[in-house]
Structure formats: structure tokens, C-alpha cells
Amino acid sequence: MGTHPASPEQVDVRRLMSTAARRAVDFGSVLATTTADNPDLDWLGIALTELATAYVHTPAVDLLVRIVDVRDTAFTLIRRGVRPRQLRDAYVVAGIGCLLLASASQNLGDHASARTQLHTAERCAEAADSDALRVWARGSAALALEWSSTPAAALRFLDSAPREAVGPQTMRRTVALEARASARTGNATRARDALRRLDVLEALPEQDDEVNAFGGIFTFPRAKETYYRAGTHDLLGDAALARRNADTALAAYAAAPEQERSYGDVALARIVLTHSHLLDRDLDAAASALQPLRRLRPAERIAQLPSAVHRTRGLLTAVAGARRAHELLDDLLAAPPPLRSLDSRSESTAP
């Protein structure tokens, strides 16, 4: 088990993310040269499975120290050396840790660190020759770019991601990302084609690949897929289909066990629901759909939320004028509060 330092040190979250990203850069040139046994690898996999599950329903800031600890332990094992039969697994574990840190960095608004983690995750995928990790790394890069100022770049990452030798959930995630990114860039034809291909994939029997096996954030459940469909229809201007899918996704998350309720997906699905009401010029329903967002804790207000609300402001201004948009949205558009410091004594899941 991990040990706690004798004297606690307060760690600033942004500094921690930046430091973790620099370590990811350093790690890129490392090659294992020894063949020592290390039984800790299985425990690292278990720790990442626990963290991947917790990540769905726990604010990223509360898990960050533990994720960094586990990922860095995987780096250390590879530097120190593991036997050839374990080396591939070590690279997969390190890559999964980088993907978790990429998602955390993105949700906390540190986009540069997110991109660094994604780059190292893809290098781990190449070292392990893991198609599943490769597709997830490129899909996660596309997800980050979709929310950036250059969303068209997301499609380049998806176009180059291999589609074979991965599980149905990973395939559905990739196609759902393609649909929404295409809609966001104004390519309605490609978006609708991707939605049709997503329908076809529904018939495939469920079978995990080696990334899905970590569970939690590395799965693509029906509720999340429906939320992606809602977002795609929203961007295409299909109000009725956007509302139907958003309502279905929200109902599915509400009925799911707590550990499967993605607070980020739920918040963004409510934005989609708001847009569908605005497209129908129903201001009361739109205001009602927004109300639960005001009850989010600061740590649950992911960085993507203000970006989504900016589009809401444009729609609301067109329907009701700038003054009404100001009244309904300014508190949701406010910059998130500074990230709190974390105590480096936070419990570690690394062995």
C-alpha cells in the first residue's frame, strides 16, 4: 500500500496537473531494459478499475492525487523493468492512467495538460500494440478537440482511428463522437450517416475489449450513447429528436445506480433539453430545464459547461433578447471558482 509523507504538503491542483503532464513528456523516451519481476502490476490494474468507476460520479478534483499516484507507479515499474510478458500490460496500465488524467485535466480546464496526457497515452498504445487503447486515445483526443476552438480537427483523429479488433462499446463511442463532431462543424450529411451506422452497431453482442474491462469511464453505456445522440440532434437543429433523446438519457441516468450517474453528462443533457425548448420558443420550459444546474457543487461544474451555455445564450438572445438571456444565464456563465488545493496525504490506491 502507498505510504503517507511524514509532513503533509499542500499541492495546488493546477500545478499538480502541469507537473504530471511534464512527467508524461519525460516518460515518452523511456524503454524498459531489465527483466525484474514485479507483482504490483495486477494491483495497479485493480486500482485503476476502482478509479475509473469512481470517476463517473466523483468530481475529478477529488480523485486527481490518487490517479497521478497510480499512473506514476506504472511509469516507475516500466523504468525499473518488468519481464517481457508483463511489459505490454504495464504500458496498457500506464496508458489508462494517462487517459484518466487527460479527462480530469479537460474537465478542470487545463487543456494543454490534457493534450500532453493524450499524446503519451497514444505512445503507450503503440508500445503495447493495443488497438483498443489506440482507439480510446484518439477518441479522447477528438473529444477534447470537439470542445475546442478547432472542432474540425476532431474528425482527423477519428478518421485515423482503427475500427477493427475493438469491442462494440468502443466502436459505438467512436461513431457517436463522429456524429456529434460532424454536426458541430456543420457537416449534417456526415452526422446523419454516422447516426445510421450507430443504429447498425446496436445489434452487435456486448463484448469488452481490454479498455472497456477497466469499467466506469471506459465504458459506453446506453445512457451515454443516448446523450451523444441528443447532442448531435441539438446541433443539427432537430428539436424534437434532441428533446426525446435528452429526456431518455436523463431518465436512464436517474434510474441507474449512483456509481453509474455521470454528473457531467446529466448537466450537458440538460443544456440540450434547454436548447430544444428554445427552438420551440418555450421560455418557461427552458428556464425549468436549466434550474438543476444551479444546484451543482462547484467541483461538479466541468469546464465544458460554460462553453455549452454560451450557445444557449445565443439561442435565448434570438428568442427573447439580450436582457432576458442575461437574467437567465449570467450566473451559469460565470468563471468557475479557483481550484482548491489538495492535501498530498490523500489516500493512495497504489500498492
PDB file of C-alpha atoms in Angstrom, residues 172 176 195 198 202 220-233 241-253 265 269 272:
ATOM      1  CA  ARG A 172     -20.175   2.889 -30.711  1.00  0.00           C
ATOM      2  CA  ALA A 176     -21.130   8.640 -31.712  1.00  0.00           C
ATOM      3  CA  LEU A 195     -26.152   8.107 -36.639  1.00  0.00           C
ATOM      4  CA  LEU A 198     -24.652   3.792 -34.861  1.00  0.00           C
ATOM      5  CA  GLU A 202     -26.793  -1.632 -31.755  1.00  0.00           C
ATOM      6  CA  PHE A 220     -20.023   3.464 -23.265  1.00  0.00           C
ATOM      7  CA  PRO A 221     -23.411   2.608 -21.737  1.00  0.00           C
ATOM      8  CA  ARG A 222     -26.720   3.222 -23.481  1.00  0.00           C
ATOM      9  CA  ALA A 223     -27.437   6.300 -21.371  1.00  0.00           C
ATOM     10  CA  LYS A 224     -24.223   7.961 -22.563  1.00  0.00           C
ATOM     11  CA  GLU A 225     -24.884   6.937 -26.157  1.00  0.00           C
ATOM     12  CA  THR A 226     -28.363   8.459 -25.965  1.00  0.00           C
ATOM     13  CA  TYR A 227     -26.894  11.671 -24.546  1.00  0.00           C
ATOM     14  CA  TYR A 228     -24.497  11.815 -27.534  1.00  0.00           C
ATOM     15  CA  ARG A 229     -27.430  11.295 -29.894  1.00  0.00           C
ATOM     16  CA  ALA A 230     -29.259  14.146 -28.153  1.00  0.00           C
ATOM     17  CA  GLY A 231     -26.276  16.445 -28.590  1.00  0.00           C
ATOM     18  CA  THR A 232     -25.996  15.558 -32.266  1.00  0.00           C
ATOM     19  CA  HIS A 233     -29.675  16.268 -32.948  1.00  0.00           C
ATOM     20  CA  LEU A 241     -35.333  14.339 -31.569  1.00  0.00           C
ATOM     21  CA  ALA A 242     -32.935  16.255 -29.325  1.00  0.00           C
ATOM     22  CA  ARG A 243     -35.591  16.535 -26.613  1.00  0.00           C
ATOM     23  CA  ARG A 244     -36.635  12.899 -26.912  1.00  0.00           C
ATOM     24  CA  ASN A 245     -33.070  11.635 -26.580  1.00  0.00           C
ATOM     25  CA  ALA A 246     -32.168  14.089 -23.808  1.00  0.00           C
ATOM     26  CA  ASP A 247     -35.243  13.058 -21.811  1.00  0.00           C
ATOM     27  CA  THR A 248     -34.381   9.381 -22.346  1.00  0.00           C
ATOM     28  CA  ALA A 249     -30.769   9.897 -21.261  1.00  0.00           C
ATOM     29  CA  LEU A 250     -31.781  11.854 -18.154  1.00  0.00           C
ATOM     30  CA  ALA A 251     -34.327   9.202 -17.192  1.00  0.00           C
ATOM     31  CA  ALA A 252     -31.754   6.431 -17.686  1.00  0.00           C
ATOM     32  CA  TYR A 253     -29.185   8.194 -15.512  1.00  0.00           C
ATOM     33  CA  ASP A 265     -23.390  14.023 -18.887  1.00  0.00           C
ATOM     34  CA  ALA A 269     -28.004  16.762 -21.349  1.00  0.00           C
ATOM     35  CA  VAL A 272     -29.533  20.072 -24.796  1.00  0.00           C
TER      36      VAL A 272
END
